[in-house]
XYZ file of C-alpha atoms in Angstrom:
555
model
C 115.039 51.842 122.220
C 117.192 48.998 121.120
C 120.607 50.635 121.328
C 123.314 50.414 124.057
C 126.578 51.301 124.582
C 129.759 50.664 126.724
C 133.466 51.088 126.653
C 136.615 49.183 126.297
C 140.134 50.091 125.325
C 142.225 49.747 121.597
C 146.036 49.372 122.505
C 148.336 51.384 120.222
C 151.693 50.335 121.100
C 151.821 50.885 124.896
C 149.391 53.701 124.944
C 145.395 52.899 124.906
C 142.577 54.976 123.096
C 139.184 54.503 124.580
C 136.933 53.079 122.264
C 133.117 53.174 122.560
C 131.124 49.794 121.710
C 127.705 50.477 120.436
C 125.189 47.632 119.699
C 121.589 48.421 117.653
C 119.142 45.923 117.155
C 116.425 46.466 114.280
C 113.879 44.251 112.650
C 114.910 42.260 109.819
C 116.944 39.137 108.820
C 118.803 37.928 111.918
C 122.401 38.828 110.934
C 125.619 39.943 112.906
C 127.746 42.963 111.597
C 130.842 44.258 113.830
C 132.002 47.255 111.815
C 134.947 49.631 113.004
C 138.552 48.883 111.299
C 138.558 45.438 113.227
C 140.916 42.877 112.423
C 140.613 38.882 111.988
C 140.723 38.046 115.536
C 138.380 40.720 116.541
C 136.061 39.781 113.570
C 135.741 36.261 114.829
C 134.350 37.754 118.178
C 130.606 37.392 116.458
C 131.167 33.741 117.011
C 132.595 33.628 120.458
C 130.018 36.092 121.679
C 127.133 34.108 120.514
C 127.997 31.130 121.561
C 129.235 32.806 124.770
C 125.736 34.192 125.381
C 123.994 31.238 124.399
C 125.847 28.924 127.267
C 125.310 31.573 129.823
C 121.770 30.867 129.768
C 120.725 34.116 127.758
C 118.615 34.288 124.519
C 120.507 35.645 121.391
C 118.403 38.193 120.008
C 116.996 36.909 116.410
C 117.251 40.494 114.893
C 119.415 42.400 112.782
C 122.126 43.156 114.862
C 124.964 46.000 113.924
C 128.058 46.468 116.577
C 130.214 49.484 116.298
C 133.746 50.518 117.392
C 134.167 54.190 117.718
C 136.397 55.844 116.778
C 136.347 53.889 113.042
C 139.835 55.437 112.440
C 141.565 53.517 114.990
C 143.004 50.066 114.112
C 141.576 47.670 116.824
C 143.104 44.127 117.397
C 142.526 41.432 119.671
C 140.173 39.634 121.453
C 139.541 41.772 124.499
C 136.393 43.616 122.956
C 134.358 40.396 123.615
C 133.046 41.118 126.906
C 132.114 44.748 126.071
C 130.134 43.391 123.133
C 128.473 40.614 124.627
C 127.336 43.369 127.486
C 126.298 46.194 124.668
C 124.079 43.224 122.820
C 122.246 42.287 126.125
C 121.640 45.736 127.194
C 120.380 46.541 123.651
C 118.067 43.229 123.669
C 116.718 44.842 127.393
C 118.520 42.064 128.921
C 120.402 44.608 131.061
C 119.567 48.295 131.848
C 122.065 50.190 129.353
C 122.332 52.681 131.818
C 124.198 50.044 133.910
C 127.090 49.773 131.501
C 126.903 53.122 130.043
C 129.761 54.707 132.136
C 131.812 51.268 132.676
C 134.937 50.094 130.806
C 134.872 46.316 130.075
C 137.951 44.160 128.886
C 138.111 40.805 128.623
C 137.850 37.344 126.039
C 135.193 35.235 126.402
C 135.332 31.374 125.635
C 132.392 29.611 124.164
C 131.435 28.330 127.618
C 130.708 32.061 128.638
C 134.085 32.012 130.616
C 136.085 35.100 130.845
C 139.182 35.032 129.923
C 142.292 37.196 130.660
C 144.218 39.256 127.903
C 147.272 41.360 127.594
C 147.825 45.086 127.985
C 145.577 45.225 130.533
C 147.517 47.700 132.940
C 148.163 50.346 129.886
C 144.574 50.129 128.912
C 143.247 50.851 132.644
C 145.631 53.641 132.288
C 144.053 55.123 129.469
C 140.590 54.912 131.294
C 141.349 56.649 134.359
C 143.111 59.225 132.295
C 139.655 59.555 130.407
C 137.719 59.720 133.408
C 136.568 56.151 133.757
C 136.248 54.634 137.287
C 134.455 51.739 136.629
C 136.376 48.598 135.196
C 135.363 45.340 134.654
C 138.457 42.448 133.898
C 138.957 38.945 133.950
C 139.667 37.656 137.324
C 143.112 36.907 136.860
C 144.241 40.374 135.777
C 142.088 42.264 138.569
C 145.412 42.710 140.667
C 147.386 44.262 137.758
C 144.304 46.583 137.015
C 144.280 47.416 140.594
C 147.846 48.898 140.536
C 146.010 51.976 138.995
C 144.714 54.339 141.436
C 141.433 56.009 141.752
C 139.731 53.318 140.003
C 137.319 50.567 141.062
C 138.194 47.449 139.570
C 135.868 44.481 139.397
C 137.145 40.728 138.269
C 134.861 38.309 136.909
C 135.285 34.740 136.033
C 132.187 34.404 133.492
C 129.574 36.544 131.579
C 127.186 34.682 133.873
C 128.556 36.528 137.084
C 128.881 40.179 135.496
C 125.298 39.827 134.369
C 124.034 38.684 137.747
C 126.212 41.383 139.552
C 124.659 43.905 136.832
C 120.952 43.045 137.513
C 121.177 42.513 141.436
C 120.708 38.864 141.198
C 122.443 36.038 143.207
C 125.849 35.793 142.076
C 126.738 32.212 140.824
C 129.776 30.531 142.460
C 131.655 29.741 139.347
C 134.555 27.049 139.768
C 138.162 28.290 139.402
C 139.763 28.005 135.901
C 140.784 24.567 135.403
C 144.250 25.760 134.430
C 144.932 26.777 137.696
C 148.544 25.619 138.738
C 149.257 25.538 135.291
C 150.677 28.334 132.525
C 147.537 29.999 131.422
C 146.714 28.709 128.456
C 145.150 32.003 127.172
C 148.936 33.764 127.451
C 150.453 30.986 125.319
C 149.969 32.812 121.892
C 150.541 36.080 122.878
C 154.358 35.459 124.038
C 157.177 36.901 121.921
C 159.377 34.088 121.810
C 162.981 34.029 121.567
C 163.555 37.428 123.226
C 165.315 35.867 126.272
C 163.488 37.940 128.872
C 164.665 36.682 132.325
C 164.276 37.056 135.804
C 167.375 37.085 137.617
C 166.406 39.537 140.607
C 163.375 38.033 142.226
C 164.548 34.663 143.910
C 166.886 35.473 146.563
C 167.851 31.929 146.965
C 169.362 31.496 143.375
C 170.253 34.908 142.571
C 173.622 35.280 140.842
C 176.026 36.749 143.063
C 179.055 38.920 141.863
C 181.077 37.044 145.089
C 181.085 34.099 142.516
C 183.161 35.769 139.548
C 186.845 34.995 140.129
C 189.283 37.842 139.476
C 188.277 39.895 136.904
C 188.731 43.005 139.047
C 188.895 45.751 136.476
C 185.604 44.325 134.968
C 183.830 44.355 138.537
C 184.673 47.967 138.377
C 183.208 48.760 135.281
C 180.318 46.729 136.218
C 180.057 49.114 139.490
C 180.560 52.299 137.305
C 177.834 51.295 134.685
C 175.174 50.309 137.237
C 175.964 53.633 138.933
C 175.723 55.982 136.290
C 173.603 53.882 133.831
C 176.667 53.634 131.216
C 176.500 51.124 128.491
C 179.093 48.143 128.866
C 181.280 46.330 126.468
C 183.260 43.337 127.784
C 185.815 41.905 125.201
C 187.705 38.854 125.903
C 188.195 35.089 125.127
C 185.691 32.395 125.966
C 185.431 31.137 129.552
C 186.679 34.154 130.789
C 183.154 35.172 132.805
C 181.581 37.840 130.555
C 178.313 35.908 130.725
C 178.545 35.717 134.534
C 179.527 39.362 134.680
C 176.296 40.494 132.586
C 173.846 38.469 134.272
C 174.822 39.842 137.619
C 174.512 43.478 136.319
C 170.892 43.774 136.902
C 171.080 43.251 140.797
C 173.476 46.290 141.064
C 170.833 48.379 139.695
C 168.510 50.117 142.366
C 164.560 48.942 142.475
C 162.614 50.881 140.208
C 160.717 53.825 141.522
C 156.497 53.607 141.321
C 156.512 55.374 137.882
C 158.958 53.248 136.499
C 157.436 50.403 137.614
C 154.339 51.071 136.233
C 156.355 51.601 132.907
C 157.910 48.464 133.065
C 154.559 46.619 133.922
C 152.907 48.053 130.946
C 155.419 47.100 128.351
C 155.756 43.661 129.559
C 151.597 43.483 129.921
C 151.437 44.688 126.133
C 153.773 41.608 125.356
C 152.058 39.311 127.126
C 155.102 38.564 129.379
C 153.772 39.677 132.617
C 153.444 36.320 135.219
C 149.990 36.163 136.470
C 151.482 35.612 140.107
C 153.396 39.099 139.854
C 151.200 42.014 138.533
C 153.957 44.745 139.319
C 157.471 44.284 137.775
C 159.621 46.292 140.744
C 162.966 45.260 139.622
C 165.149 46.174 136.516
C 164.332 43.591 133.710
C 167.285 41.595 131.940
C 166.527 40.780 128.024
C 169.595 38.469 126.769
C 168.095 37.666 123.006
C 170.333 35.137 120.941
C 172.251 36.508 117.999
C 169.973 35.013 115.334
C 166.718 37.001 116.523
C 165.397 39.384 113.861
C 165.318 43.256 113.579
C 161.359 43.371 114.552
C 161.869 41.227 117.540
C 164.956 43.555 118.684
C 163.593 46.855 117.817
C 159.590 46.096 117.586
C 157.380 45.805 114.825
C 155.768 43.128 113.149
C 152.552 42.330 110.987
C 149.947 45.060 111.274
C 150.639 47.614 114.396
C 154.136 46.927 115.868
C 154.776 45.390 118.992
C 157.614 45.762 121.622
C 160.761 44.434 120.928
C 163.768 43.572 123.303
C 164.860 47.284 123.523
C 161.314 47.897 125.013
C 161.309 44.928 127.178
C 164.753 45.927 128.525
C 163.031 49.627 129.296
C 164.704 50.461 132.709
C 166.807 47.290 133.008
C 169.695 45.464 130.925
C 169.842 44.502 127.437
C 172.554 42.139 127.089
C 173.755 40.749 123.702
C 176.129 37.636 123.925
C 178.505 36.925 120.891
C 177.453 40.398 119.734
C 179.357 40.289 116.366
C 177.199 37.335 115.490
C 173.919 39.788 115.204
C 173.339 41.158 111.771
C 175.050 44.268 111.373
C 171.579 46.150 110.538
C 170.411 44.953 114.048
C 173.192 46.274 115.968
C 173.231 49.735 114.011
C 169.346 50.020 114.631
C 170.338 50.362 118.559
C 172.163 53.483 117.610
C 168.892 55.885 117.873
C 167.561 54.414 120.969
C 170.790 54.467 122.852
C 170.813 58.297 122.293
C 167.001 59.230 122.630
C 165.992 56.249 125.053
C 162.856 55.628 122.512
C 162.427 54.282 119.404
C 160.122 55.149 116.554
C 158.253 52.610 114.388
C 156.433 53.076 111.254
C 154.455 50.868 109.491
C 151.429 50.823 107.045
C 149.008 50.193 109.601
C 150.319 53.310 111.735
C 153.299 54.601 113.723
C 153.958 54.580 117.381
C 156.510 55.436 119.917
C 157.951 52.721 122.224
C 160.354 53.649 125.475
C 163.810 52.138 125.198
C 165.907 53.505 127.814
C 168.072 50.343 128.699
C 171.805 49.675 129.968
C 173.495 48.094 126.905
C 175.907 45.371 127.592
C 177.676 43.765 124.652
C 180.131 40.787 125.039
C 182.107 39.649 122.114
C 185.237 37.086 121.383
C 188.576 38.968 119.950
C 188.391 36.810 116.732
C 186.164 34.036 115.539
C 188.261 31.050 117.207
C 188.429 33.255 120.499
C 192.147 32.726 120.926
C 193.316 35.971 119.458
C 193.808 37.850 122.940
C 195.915 35.124 124.449
C 199.095 36.586 122.554
C 198.289 34.635 119.323
C 198.587 31.290 121.071
C 196.882 28.470 118.792
C 194.966 31.577 117.033
C 194.003 29.747 113.850
C 192.431 33.020 112.356
C 194.144 35.577 109.606
C 194.330 38.827 110.648
C 191.824 39.758 107.636
C 189.350 37.279 109.701
C 190.335 38.976 112.870
C 189.693 42.657 111.239
C 186.240 41.532 109.265
C 184.992 39.990 112.832
C 186.043 42.924 114.967
C 184.607 45.508 112.148
C 181.076 43.781 112.483
C 180.610 46.503 115.709
C 180.770 49.654 113.962
C 182.533 52.589 114.928
C 179.429 54.621 115.378
C 177.932 52.094 118.087
C 181.077 51.648 120.018
C 181.118 55.352 120.129
C 178.104 55.117 122.162
C 179.592 52.401 124.729
C 180.880 54.508 127.443
C 182.984 51.474 129.188
C 185.080 49.284 126.884
C 187.067 46.688 129.025
C 189.248 43.800 128.159
C 188.262 40.438 130.099
C 191.494 38.357 130.634
C 190.908 34.559 131.144
C 191.173 33.554 134.874
C 194.516 32.609 136.130
C 194.896 29.670 137.922
C 195.525 31.175 141.178
C 192.289 33.092 141.000
C 190.221 30.188 139.911
C 191.337 28.053 142.646
C 191.518 30.260 145.820
C 189.520 29.336 148.561
C 187.573 31.728 150.846
C 187.775 34.376 148.185
C 187.525 38.264 149.069
C 185.574 39.128 146.255
C 182.580 41.584 147.168
C 179.232 40.217 147.209
C 176.456 41.693 144.919
C 174.628 43.453 148.299
C 178.069 45.172 149.166
C 178.549 46.623 145.868
C 174.808 47.335 144.943
C 175.113 49.515 148.425
C 177.794 51.732 146.893
C 175.776 51.859 143.641
C 172.736 53.228 145.605
C 174.742 55.922 147.530
C 176.174 56.941 143.973
C 172.921 57.284 142.536
C 171.599 59.292 145.602
C 174.244 61.998 144.986
C 173.605 62.029 141.569
C 170.147 62.380 142.102
C 170.594 65.100 144.617
C 172.690 67.078 142.072
C 170.204 66.609 139.211
C 167.198 67.485 141.458
C 166.236 70.363 139.180
C 166.743 68.784 135.818
C 164.646 66.380 133.978
C 167.722 63.801 134.190
C 168.156 60.917 136.742
C 171.497 59.663 135.798
C 174.590 60.748 134.774
C 174.509 58.509 131.419
C 171.578 61.191 130.573
C 173.069 64.652 130.968
C 173.948 66.317 127.823
C 177.729 66.949 127.130
C 177.128 70.591 126.937
C 175.313 70.990 130.217
C 178.542 68.894 132.119
C 181.055 71.327 130.266
C 178.722 74.641 131.376
C 176.379 74.110 134.417
C 179.353 72.068 136.603
C 182.769 73.256 135.858
C 185.828 71.354 136.747
C 188.773 72.146 138.082
C 191.450 74.004 135.544
C 193.650 71.192 133.976
C 191.509 68.394 134.764
C 190.489 67.505 130.835
C 194.192 68.024 129.938
C 194.465 64.368 128.999
C 191.060 64.158 127.121
C 191.671 67.375 125.353
C 195.264 65.996 124.079
C 193.495 62.721 122.810
C 190.578 64.891 121.155
C 193.292 66.765 119.112
C 195.218 63.755 118.012
C 191.645 62.124 116.713
C 191.525 59.624 119.124
C 188.213 60.588 121.055
C 185.649 62.221 119.402
C 183.180 64.884 120.666
C 180.468 62.255 121.609
C 183.560 60.553 123.258
C 184.606 63.629 125.202
C 180.716 64.050 126.607
C 180.851 60.437 127.658
C 184.188 60.559 129.439
C 182.688 63.520 131.301
C 179.577 61.576 132.309
C 181.845 58.372 133.452
C 184.026 60.606 135.288
C 181.089 62.019 137.566
C 179.948 58.720 138.231
C 183.489 57.604 139.440
C 183.427 60.673 141.576
C 180.386 59.677 143.171
C 181.496 56.542 143.906
C 184.140 58.191 145.738
C 182.219 60.298 147.519
C 183.488 63.502 145.847
C 181.907 66.371 144.820
C 183.554 67.029 141.591
C 185.562 64.735 139.238
C 189.799 65.462 139.782
C 192.220 64.425 136.926
C 192.615 61.215 138.308
C 188.640 60.568 137.937
C 189.015 61.623 134.040
C 191.956 59.543 133.713
C 189.919 56.293 134.997
C 187.125 57.254 132.339
C 189.623 57.617 129.512
C 191.280 54.101 130.661
C 187.674 52.559 130.781
C 186.855 53.783 127.358
C 189.954 53.555 125.560
C 192.092 50.640 127.274
C 195.172 52.617 127.488
C 196.423 53.344 130.888
C 197.125 56.743 132.272
C 199.334 57.927 134.675
C 199.665 61.212 136.065
C 203.006 62.495 136.308
C 204.590 63.748 139.824
C 204.479 67.337 138.669
C 200.943 66.760 137.605
C 200.223 65.409 141.079
C 201.660 68.333 143.011
C 199.768 71.127 140.602
C 196.714 69.123 141.193
C 195.568 69.728 144.971
C 192.342 67.553 144.929
C 194.425 64.515 143.798
C 193.384 62.487 146.469
C 196.118 60.505 147.507
C 199.509 61.216 149.802
C 202.061 59.632 148.127
C 202.515 62.044 145.174
C 206.333 61.113 144.049
C 205.523 57.957 142.316
C 204.247 57.076 139.177
C 202.022 54.135 140.311
C 198.438 55.108 141.344
C 197.291 53.149 144.526
C 193.917 53.820 143.762
C 193.868 51.515 140.449
C 193.273 54.560 138.243
C 196.638 54.129 136.532
């Protein structure tokens, strides 16, 4: 019987679909037909596979050859089917036993010399194979460590088609020399990267890790950074150039706790599909940091592109930080496109070739100058912008977008005393990160029986009904709501921030001071408890209730 089959995987976003690769040989004029809704790169596999088989010392069958990829309705792209096609053809030509590859799933690109090259998306592909019941997986040697992250599967990493043929026929395995590109960036990944998305690793190298102690002054911004990390709240830093907004944002990922095993697999799968997974780091276990340039296009931020969509910056920042520096310089359409993933934690992309859902639960950090020249906040000194220019510049960040940002902090310029201070007492990243972990643990214990993990994910209805606050705690927030200074969504987000402030302080429930802190960080208006209010609030934590100055810094 001149028929054989094996399996590979088609990627649809970050999800995999098992594809059966069938090869059929019939008498007739020598020809090679590949069917199954393949793209240009996959159609070129006919030439790659023929050359690889011949250069591996095998005879190419001179008959009518048809290779089918089923299900035919699923779009298939890329070069990851090469190795599976070659094995199916050799099995149909009776060079391999068809039974030896029937229950095997094979992923890999073939070079013309028969060498097996790595492809992107190996982790989600193996996850899909494991869910479908496949236990024997063959991949390129460079991606074997990535594939072995999936439990319950047996992974075989090969360097060449010759090695795989020898293993399947129980022949001596040839000792292939290592890839010539070892020690240099792998050329096979060069065309798969998504340029301009600003994905950077700021947390893996302890020696050069940015430390929060390097930031001079900015005590309110540091507090907002800690609250954002503890509760997963979005942050907006606004202030003049050189105030330290970018420094603060770059130190935010290190404050986040390490990813859980399931989160690490999610993040690694996304980066693997995008071709951004470092060869020497098969598992990403720290929160990612993505800082795209303001000239980045809409598909690069949200996801998309020609054909089937690819992950954008919002997905590459999943479970991490998406930093938009000079946020008003981004196109308005791009900024407003962030509103849906900020609410749902995912992005839905529809294209002519298909639709897909991509995870996008990130912590958004915006940074902006107060005006085009950046000096508007310095009491107008030296600012050359007209009021119309200032209003137009600030209006590029729409109200609906800012309404979804919990913390909006004014970052003032650093003073001479703060900048020249020797032996500063600023807390380090490790100290603040320890408090963040304790606050997250308190929130996790409270949310243990719910589908939410952080305070920023809890719906406002649940905060108002399941966990009751003390009477009168929401007096200031209700007053702002009546005046139209706070929307219903804004009230919910104030409650979320207040719970995070209470978690950081070790309290079981927010008090009125925590609500006022949340309001201050959202509106920029300082809130002070009146002496009578403090005497009537038994849970106010400070002993001195006769002054209008809050020693805890909430006023």
